[in-house]
Amino acid sequence: ETGVTQSPTHLIKTRGQQVTLRCSSQSGHNTVSWYQQALGQGPQFIFQYYREEENGRGNFPPRFSGLQFPNYSSELNVNALELDDSALYLCASGTTSGAYNEQFFGPGTRLTVL
Amino acid sequence: QKEVEQNSGPLSVPEGAIASLNCTYSDRGSQSFFWYRQYSGKSPELIMFIYSNGDKEDGRFTAQLNKASQYVSLLIRDSQPSDSATYLCADSNYGGSQGNLIFGKGTKLSVKP
């Protein structure tokens, strides 16, 4: 167990809808990163938050957005859902005091878009 | 654009054998690398990281890094059926404002009793 929690576990939405996924970081960690993992692929970096601001972004459109709160919990919001957004969404927490960027994943949210 | 390449497998080894998982990376300046284990339907679990050339051992696991060849490997000694999982290699895009991991597609390992 990493101490990183995510909710919900599973979610089913229809195309065009909006979704919010939540993550609570491991105690003592101050960064949170979100990844999308499609079936049979490695996780793909969406963005990272540090000090409540976006601190780097992967190749994802603006309809993917996020927030980090003062208690280091985080949200991932996806607007105008598309069928290709169906994936496992992973939250990973880390710390800027670490030397090697170790990141620890939560259990993930499985999103299905119909 | 950094890339990490892994053979998707499946790699099948008998119980008790050594499993060898390999990974190559594109950025010669990369410094640290991670191995994650992912069981089917679960999230990735960090098992080792390595940042110096050579070997790093932790129990039955040995990570090897060769920066000249841009090659990372993971050896699992005395493989057990419980080691059957997908193993993900990741390069750390650390420095500046970025702190993300770049993953390969993973190698699926099957350990046969």
PDB file of C-alpha atoms in Angstrom:
ATOM      1  CA  GLU A   1       0.000   0.000   0.000  1.00  0.00           C
ATOM      2  CA  THR A   2       1.387   3.385  -1.038  1.00  0.00           C
ATOM      3  CA  GLY A   3      -0.914   5.647   0.971  1.00  0.00           C
ATOM      4  CA  VAL A   4      -2.218   7.218  -2.241  1.00  0.00           C
ATOM      5  CA  THR A   5      -5.973   6.909  -2.607  1.00  0.00           C
ATOM      6  CA  GLN A   6      -8.231   7.540  -5.596  1.00  0.00           C
ATOM      7  CA  SER A   7     -11.952   7.736  -6.122  1.00  0.00           C
ATOM      8  CA  PRO A   8     -14.074   6.451  -7.618  1.00  0.00           C
ATOM      9  CA  THR A   9     -12.752   2.991  -8.474  1.00  0.00           C
ATOM     10  CA  HIS A  10     -14.835   2.628 -11.596  1.00  0.00           C
ATOM     11  CA  LEU A  11     -16.879   5.070 -13.623  1.00  0.00           C
ATOM     12  CA  ILE A  12     -19.062   4.804 -16.705  1.00  0.00           C
ATOM     13  CA  LYS A  13     -19.875   7.917 -18.712  1.00  0.00           C
ATOM     14  CA  THR A  14     -21.268   8.685 -22.132  1.00  0.00           C
ATOM     15  CA  ARG A  15     -19.579  10.611 -24.888  1.00  0.00           C
ATOM     16  CA  GLY A  16     -19.748  14.375 -24.412  1.00  0.00           C
ATOM     17  CA  GLN A  17     -20.147  14.227 -20.640  1.00  0.00           C
ATOM     18  CA  GLN A  18     -17.732  15.622 -18.081  1.00  0.00           C
ATOM     19  CA  VAL A  19     -15.970  13.682 -15.330  1.00  0.00           C
ATOM     20  CA  THR A  20     -14.021  14.521 -12.165  1.00  0.00           C
ATOM     21  CA  LEU A  21     -11.562  12.077 -10.643  1.00  0.00           C
ATOM     22  CA  ARG A  22     -10.035  12.533  -7.204  1.00  0.00           C
ATOM     23  CA  CYS A  23      -6.743  11.684  -5.571  1.00  0.00           C
ATOM     24  CA  SER A  24      -5.304  11.994  -2.097  1.00  0.00           C
ATOM     25  CA  SER A  25      -1.496  12.069  -1.937  1.00  0.00           C
ATOM     26  CA  GLN A  26       0.737  10.102   0.385  1.00  0.00           C
ATOM     27  CA  SER A  27       1.523  11.911   3.624  1.00  0.00           C
ATOM     28  CA  GLY A  28       4.656  14.064   3.271  1.00  0.00           C
ATOM     29  CA  HIS A  29       4.414  14.296  -0.516  1.00  0.00           C
ATOM     30  CA  ASN A  30       3.916  17.646  -2.250  1.00  0.00           C
ATOM     31  CA  THR A  31       3.618  16.779  -5.929  1.00  0.00           C
ATOM     32  CA  VAL A  32       0.847  14.934  -7.675  1.00  0.00           C
ATOM     33  CA  SER A  33       0.981  13.643 -11.227  1.00  0.00           C
ATOM     34  CA  TRP A  34      -1.779  12.191 -13.362  1.00  0.00           C
ATOM     35  CA  TYR A  35      -1.290   9.481 -15.959  1.00  0.00           C
ATOM     36  CA  GLN A  36      -3.579   7.825 -18.483  1.00  0.00           C
ATOM     37  CA  GLN A  37      -3.043   4.138 -19.201  1.00  0.00           C
ATOM     38  CA  ALA A  38      -4.826   2.633 -22.173  1.00  0.00           C
ATOM     39  CA  LEU A  39      -5.125  -1.130 -22.430  1.00  0.00           C
ATOM     40  CA  GLY A  40      -1.806  -2.752 -23.325  1.00  0.00           C
ATOM     41  CA  GLN A  41       0.127   0.514 -23.052  1.00  0.00           C
ATOM     42  CA  GLY A  42       2.367   2.121 -20.485  1.00  0.00           C
ATOM     43  CA  PRO A  43       1.081   5.080 -18.489  1.00  0.00           C
ATOM     44  CA  GLN A  44       1.144   8.390 -20.370  1.00  0.00           C
ATOM     45  CA  PHE A  45       1.864  11.603 -18.448  1.00  0.00           C
ATOM     46  CA  ILE A  46      -1.037  14.075 -18.400  1.00  0.00           C
ATOM     47  CA  PHE A  47       0.229  16.759 -15.997  1.00  0.00           C
ATOM     48  CA  GLN A  48       1.816  17.384 -12.640  1.00  0.00           C
ATOM     49  CA  TYR A  49       0.817  19.785  -9.879  1.00  0.00           C
ATOM     50  CA  TYR A  50       3.100  21.380  -7.312  1.00  0.00           C
ATOM     51  CA  ARG A  51       2.171  24.203  -4.943  1.00  0.00           C
ATOM     52  CA  GLU A  52      -1.324  24.195  -6.440  1.00  0.00           C
ATOM     53  CA  GLU A  53      -0.042  25.079  -9.914  1.00  0.00           C
ATOM     54  CA  GLU A  54       0.477  23.015 -13.040  1.00  0.00           C
ATOM     55  CA  ASN A  55       4.136  22.053 -13.166  1.00  0.00           C
ATOM     56  CA  GLY A  56       4.463  20.353 -16.528  1.00  0.00           C
ATOM     57  CA  ARG A  57       2.046  18.880 -19.021  1.00  0.00           C
ATOM     58  CA  GLY A  58       2.134  16.021 -21.484  1.00  0.00           C
ATOM     59  CA  ASN A  59       0.562  15.853 -24.912  1.00  0.00           C
ATOM     60  CA  PHE A  60      -3.063  16.111 -23.797  1.00  0.00           C
ATOM     61  CA  PRO A  61      -5.663  18.679 -24.973  1.00  0.00           C
ATOM     62  CA  PRO A  62      -6.963  21.507 -22.758  1.00  0.00           C
ATOM     63  CA  ARG A  63     -10.161  19.593 -22.000  1.00  0.00           C
ATOM     64  CA  PHE A  64      -7.979  17.711 -19.521  1.00  0.00           C
ATOM     65  CA  SER A  65      -7.542  20.004 -16.545  1.00  0.00           C
ATOM     66  CA  GLY A  66      -6.676  19.666 -12.901  1.00  0.00           C
ATOM     67  CA  LEU A  67      -6.469  21.173  -9.474  1.00  0.00           C
ATOM     68  CA  GLN A  68      -4.301  20.649  -6.428  1.00  0.00           C
ATOM     69  CA  PHE A  69      -5.599  21.717  -3.031  1.00  0.00           C
ATOM     70  CA  PRO A  70      -3.668  23.008   0.020  1.00  0.00           C
ATOM     71  CA  ASN A  71      -3.845  19.566   1.611  1.00  0.00           C
ATOM     72  CA  TYR A  72      -2.116  18.177  -1.543  1.00  0.00           C
ATOM     73  CA  SER A  73      -5.198  16.308  -2.712  1.00  0.00           C
ATOM     74  CA  SER A  74      -5.963  16.702  -6.394  1.00  0.00           C
ATOM     75  CA  GLU A  75      -8.641  16.487  -9.054  1.00  0.00           C
ATOM     76  CA  LEU A  76      -8.507  15.561 -12.720  1.00  0.00           C
ATOM     77  CA  ASN A  77     -11.323  16.961 -14.822  1.00  0.00           C
ATOM     78  CA  VAL A  78     -12.074  15.822 -18.344  1.00  0.00           C
ATOM     79  CA  ASN A  79     -14.646  17.693 -20.432  1.00  0.00           C
ATOM     80  CA  ALA A  80     -16.403  16.600 -23.610  1.00  0.00           C
ATOM     81  CA  LEU A  81     -15.530  12.940 -23.113  1.00  0.00           C
ATOM     82  CA  GLU A  82     -14.537  10.932 -26.157  1.00  0.00           C
ATOM     83  CA  LEU A  83     -14.559   7.165 -26.625  1.00  0.00           C
ATOM     84  CA  ASP A  84     -10.726   7.153 -26.647  1.00  0.00           C
ATOM     85  CA  ASP A  85     -10.712   8.586 -23.128  1.00  0.00           C
ATOM     86  CA  SER A  86     -11.627   5.129 -21.851  1.00  0.00           C
ATOM     87  CA  ALA A  87      -8.606   4.107 -19.808  1.00  0.00           C
ATOM     88  CA  LEU A  88      -7.169   3.582 -16.347  1.00  0.00           C
ATOM     89  CA  TYR A  89      -6.389   6.964 -14.782  1.00  0.00           C
ATOM     90  CA  LEU A  90      -3.549   6.896 -12.321  1.00  0.00           C
ATOM     91  CA  CYS A  91      -2.520   9.426  -9.747  1.00  0.00           C
ATOM     92  CA  ALA A  92       1.060   9.371  -8.451  1.00  0.00           C
ATOM     93  CA  SER A  93       2.471  11.341  -5.566  1.00  0.00           C
ATOM     94  CA  GLY A  94       6.053  12.351  -4.973  1.00  0.00           C
ATOM     95  CA  THR A  95       8.197  14.910  -3.257  1.00  0.00           C
ATOM     96  CA  THR A  96      10.480  17.666  -4.462  1.00  0.00           C
ATOM     97  CA  SER A  97      12.878  16.812  -1.639  1.00  0.00           C
ATOM     98  CA  GLY A  98      13.626  13.479  -3.246  1.00  0.00           C
ATOM     99  CA  ALA A  99      16.693  13.248  -5.429  1.00  0.00           C
ATOM    100  CA  TYR A 100      15.433  10.790  -7.994  1.00  0.00           C
ATOM    101  CA  ASN A 101      11.788  11.555  -8.699  1.00  0.00           C
ATOM    102  CA  GLU A 102      10.320   8.414  -7.192  1.00  0.00           C
ATOM    103  CA  GLN A 103       6.577   8.417  -7.692  1.00  0.00           C
ATOM    104  CA  PHE A 104       4.038   6.185  -5.990  1.00  0.00           C
ATOM    105  CA  PHE A 105       0.776   5.283  -7.632  1.00  0.00           C
ATOM    106  CA  GLY A 106      -2.706   5.054  -6.275  1.00  0.00           C
ATOM    107  CA  PRO A 107      -5.029   2.184  -7.229  1.00  0.00           C
ATOM    108  CA  GLY A 108      -6.419   4.049 -10.238  1.00  0.00           C
ATOM    109  CA  THR A 109      -9.848   4.892 -11.606  1.00  0.00           C
ATOM    110  CA  ARG A 110     -11.149   2.819 -14.497  1.00  0.00           C
ATOM    111  CA  LEU A 111     -13.129   5.130 -16.803  1.00  0.00           C
ATOM    112  CA  THR A 112     -15.353   3.702 -19.510  1.00  0.00           C
ATOM    113  CA  VAL A 113     -16.851   6.073 -22.080  1.00  0.00           C
ATOM    114  CA  LEU A 114     -19.794   4.719 -24.046  1.00  0.00           C
TER     115      LEU A 114
ATOM    116  CA  GLN B   1      10.930  13.575 -27.233  1.00  0.00           C
ATOM    117  CA  LYS B   2      12.193  10.934 -24.834  1.00  0.00           C
ATOM    118  CA  GLU B   3      11.264   7.352 -25.601  1.00  0.00           C
ATOM    119  CA  VAL B   4      11.555   4.084 -23.742  1.00  0.00           C
ATOM    120  CA  GLU B   5      11.396   0.791 -25.593  1.00  0.00           C
ATOM    121  CA  GLN B   6      10.548  -2.612 -24.153  1.00  0.00           C
ATOM    122  CA  ASN B   7       9.815  -5.966 -25.703  1.00  0.00           C
ATOM    123  CA  SER B   8       6.130  -6.579 -24.971  1.00  0.00           C
ATOM    124  CA  GLY B   9       6.627 -10.315 -24.579  1.00  0.00           C
ATOM    125  CA  PRO B  10       5.172 -12.440 -23.255  1.00  0.00           C
ATOM    126  CA  LEU B  11       8.326 -13.738 -21.622  1.00  0.00           C
ATOM    127  CA  SER B  12       7.782 -17.195 -20.203  1.00  0.00           C
ATOM    128  CA  VAL B  13      10.206 -18.757 -17.704  1.00  0.00           C
ATOM    129  CA  PRO B  14       9.949 -21.840 -15.487  1.00  0.00           C
ATOM    130  CA  GLU B  15       9.669 -21.481 -11.754  1.00  0.00           C
ATOM    131  CA  GLY B  16      13.104 -21.077 -10.144  1.00  0.00           C
ATOM    132  CA  ALA B  17      14.746 -19.679 -13.281  1.00  0.00           C
ATOM    133  CA  ILE B  18      16.194 -16.204 -13.817  1.00  0.00           C
ATOM    134  CA  ALA B  19      13.921 -13.809 -15.691  1.00  0.00           C
ATOM    135  CA  SER B  20      15.696 -11.067 -17.658  1.00  0.00           C
ATOM    136  CA  LEU B  21      13.739  -7.983 -18.662  1.00  0.00           C
ATOM    137  CA  ASN B  22      15.257  -5.344 -20.889  1.00  0.00           C
ATOM    138  CA  CYS B  23      14.678  -1.714 -21.754  1.00  0.00           C
ATOM    139  CA  THR B  24      16.389   0.868 -23.969  1.00  0.00           C
ATOM    140  CA  TYR B  25      16.032   4.632 -23.772  1.00  0.00           C
ATOM    141  CA  SER B  26      16.546   7.416 -26.257  1.00  0.00           C
ATOM    142  CA  ASP B  27      17.902  10.328 -24.202  1.00  0.00           C
ATOM    143  CA  ARG B  28      21.631  10.015 -23.542  1.00  0.00           C
ATOM    144  CA  GLY B  29      21.290  12.623 -20.792  1.00  0.00           C
ATOM    145  CA  SER B  30      18.787  10.625 -18.733  1.00  0.00           C
ATOM    146  CA  GLN B  31      19.873  10.063 -15.160  1.00  0.00           C
ATOM    147  CA  SER B  32      17.514   7.773 -13.293  1.00  0.00           C
ATOM    148  CA  PHE B  33      15.340   4.830 -14.179  1.00  0.00           C
ATOM    149  CA  PHE B  34      12.567   2.941 -12.494  1.00  0.00           C
ATOM    150  CA  TRP B  35      11.081  -0.524 -12.662  1.00  0.00           C
ATOM    151  CA  TYR B  36       7.434  -0.933 -11.795  1.00  0.00           C
ATOM    152  CA  ARG B  37       5.500  -4.165 -11.510  1.00  0.00           C
ATOM    153  CA  GLN B  38       1.846  -4.154 -12.554  1.00  0.00           C
ATOM    154  CA  TYR B  39      -0.470  -7.043 -11.876  1.00  0.00           C
ATOM    155  CA  SER B  40      -3.449  -7.410 -14.176  1.00  0.00           C
ATOM    156  CA  GLY B  41      -6.140  -4.896 -13.267  1.00  0.00           C
ATOM    157  CA  LYS B  42      -3.948  -3.178 -10.662  1.00  0.00           C
ATOM    158  CA  SER B  43      -1.806  -0.052 -10.582  1.00  0.00           C
ATOM    159  CA  PRO B  44       1.992   0.042 -11.021  1.00  0.00           C
ATOM    160  CA  GLU B  45       4.081  -0.740  -7.944  1.00  0.00           C
ATOM    161  CA  LEU B  46       7.632   0.634  -7.672  1.00  0.00           C
ATOM    162  CA  ILE B  47      10.093  -2.202  -7.173  1.00  0.00           C
ATOM    163  CA  MET B  48      13.483  -0.619  -7.936  1.00  0.00           C
ATOM    164  CA  PHE B  49      15.203   2.470  -9.202  1.00  0.00           C
ATOM    165  CA  ILE B  50      18.764   2.919 -10.448  1.00  0.00           C
ATOM    166  CA  TYR B  51      20.846   5.969 -11.310  1.00  0.00           C
ATOM    167  CA  SER B  52      24.455   4.757 -11.393  1.00  0.00           C
ATOM    168  CA  ASN B  53      26.130   2.606 -13.988  1.00  0.00           C
ATOM    169  CA  GLY B  54      26.405  -0.991 -12.880  1.00  0.00           C
ATOM    170  CA  ASP B  55      24.239  -3.243 -10.780  1.00  0.00           C
ATOM    171  CA  LYS B  56      21.894  -2.607  -7.883  1.00  0.00           C
ATOM    172  CA  GLU B  57      20.555  -5.548  -5.932  1.00  0.00           C
ATOM    173  CA  ASP B  58      17.484  -5.796  -3.726  1.00  0.00           C
ATOM    174  CA  GLY B  59      16.543  -9.266  -2.617  1.00  0.00           C
ATOM    175  CA  ARG B  60      15.777 -11.387  -5.684  1.00  0.00           C
ATOM    176  CA  PHE B  61      15.843  -8.334  -7.956  1.00  0.00           C
ATOM    177  CA  THR B  62      18.899  -6.841  -9.667  1.00  0.00           C
ATOM    178  CA  ALA B  63      18.691  -3.724 -11.800  1.00  0.00           C
ATOM    179  CA  GLN B  64      21.481  -3.040 -14.282  1.00  0.00           C
ATOM    180  CA  LEU B  65      22.242   0.258 -16.005  1.00  0.00           C
ATOM    181  CA  ASN B  66      24.608   0.830 -18.906  1.00  0.00           C
ATOM    182  CA  LYS B  67      24.537   4.504 -19.854  1.00  0.00           C
ATOM    183  CA  ALA B  68      26.974   4.069 -22.741  1.00  0.00           C
ATOM    184  CA  SER B  69      24.586   1.613 -24.395  1.00  0.00           C
ATOM    185  CA  GLN B  70      21.442   3.387 -23.078  1.00  0.00           C
ATOM    186  CA  TYR B  71      20.248   0.097 -21.688  1.00  0.00           C
ATOM    187  CA  VAL B  72      18.486  -0.857 -18.454  1.00  0.00           C
ATOM    188  CA  SER B  73      17.630  -4.347 -17.335  1.00  0.00           C
ATOM    189  CA  LEU B  74      15.930  -6.119 -14.476  1.00  0.00           C
ATOM    190  CA  LEU B  75      16.891  -9.617 -13.400  1.00  0.00           C
ATOM    191  CA  ILE B  76      14.581 -11.662 -11.196  1.00  0.00           C
ATOM    192  CA  ARG B  77      16.307 -14.616  -9.579  1.00  0.00           C
ATOM    193  CA  ASP B  78      14.454 -17.734  -8.400  1.00  0.00           C
ATOM    194  CA  SER B  79      11.332 -16.629 -10.284  1.00  0.00           C
ATOM    195  CA  GLN B  80       8.024 -17.486  -8.633  1.00  0.00           C
ATOM    196  CA  PRO B  81       4.526 -17.745 -10.144  1.00  0.00           C
ATOM    197  CA  SER B  82       3.665 -14.668  -8.041  1.00  0.00           C
ATOM    198  CA  ASP B  83       6.177 -12.702 -10.151  1.00  0.00           C
ATOM    199  CA  SER B  84       3.874 -13.121 -13.156  1.00  0.00           C
ATOM    200  CA  ALA B  85       2.958  -9.551 -14.088  1.00  0.00           C
ATOM    201  CA  THR B  86       3.766  -6.777 -16.535  1.00  0.00           C
ATOM    202  CA  TYR B  87       7.035  -4.986 -15.805  1.00  0.00           C
ATOM    203  CA  LEU B  88       7.240  -1.336 -16.768  1.00  0.00           C
ATOM    204  CA  CYS B  89      10.516   0.508 -17.309  1.00  0.00           C
ATOM    205  CA  ALA B  90      10.433   4.282 -16.811  1.00  0.00           C
ATOM    206  CA  ASP B  91      12.843   7.126 -17.526  1.00  0.00           C
ATOM    207  CA  SER B  92      12.641  10.120 -15.215  1.00  0.00           C
ATOM    208  CA  ASN B  93      12.206  13.451 -16.990  1.00  0.00           C
ATOM    209  CA  TYR B  94      13.445  15.188 -13.869  1.00  0.00           C
ATOM    210  CA  GLY B  95      14.882  18.636 -13.771  1.00  0.00           C
ATOM    211  CA  GLY B  96      13.646  22.096 -14.571  1.00  0.00           C
ATOM    212  CA  SER B  97       9.897  22.263 -14.209  1.00  0.00           C
ATOM    213  CA  GLN B  98       9.180  18.700 -15.243  1.00  0.00           C
ATOM    214  CA  GLY B  99       8.927  15.766 -12.936  1.00  0.00           C
ATOM    215  CA  ASN B 100       7.181  13.143 -14.996  1.00  0.00           C
ATOM    216  CA  LEU B 101       8.040   9.558 -15.824  1.00  0.00           C
ATOM    217  CA  ILE B 102       8.251   8.274 -19.392  1.00  0.00           C
ATOM    218  CA  PHE B 103       7.164   4.665 -19.549  1.00  0.00           C
ATOM    219  CA  GLY B 104       7.721   1.856 -21.979  1.00  0.00           C
ATOM    220  CA  LYS B 105       4.783  -0.317 -22.965  1.00  0.00           C
ATOM    221  CA  GLY B 106       5.851  -2.996 -20.498  1.00  0.00           C
ATOM    222  CA  THR B 107       6.952  -6.611 -20.756  1.00  0.00           C
ATOM    223  CA  LYS B 108       4.541  -9.309 -19.673  1.00  0.00           C
ATOM    224  CA  LEU B 109       6.259 -12.020 -17.638  1.00  0.00           C
ATOM    225  CA  SER B 110       4.749 -15.438 -17.067  1.00  0.00           C
ATOM    226  CA  VAL B 111       6.384 -17.798 -14.562  1.00  0.00           C
ATOM    227  CA  LYS B 112       5.243 -21.388 -15.068  1.00  0.00           C
ATOM    228  CA  PRO B 113       5.069 -23.746 -12.038  1.00  0.00           C
TER     229      PRO B 113
END
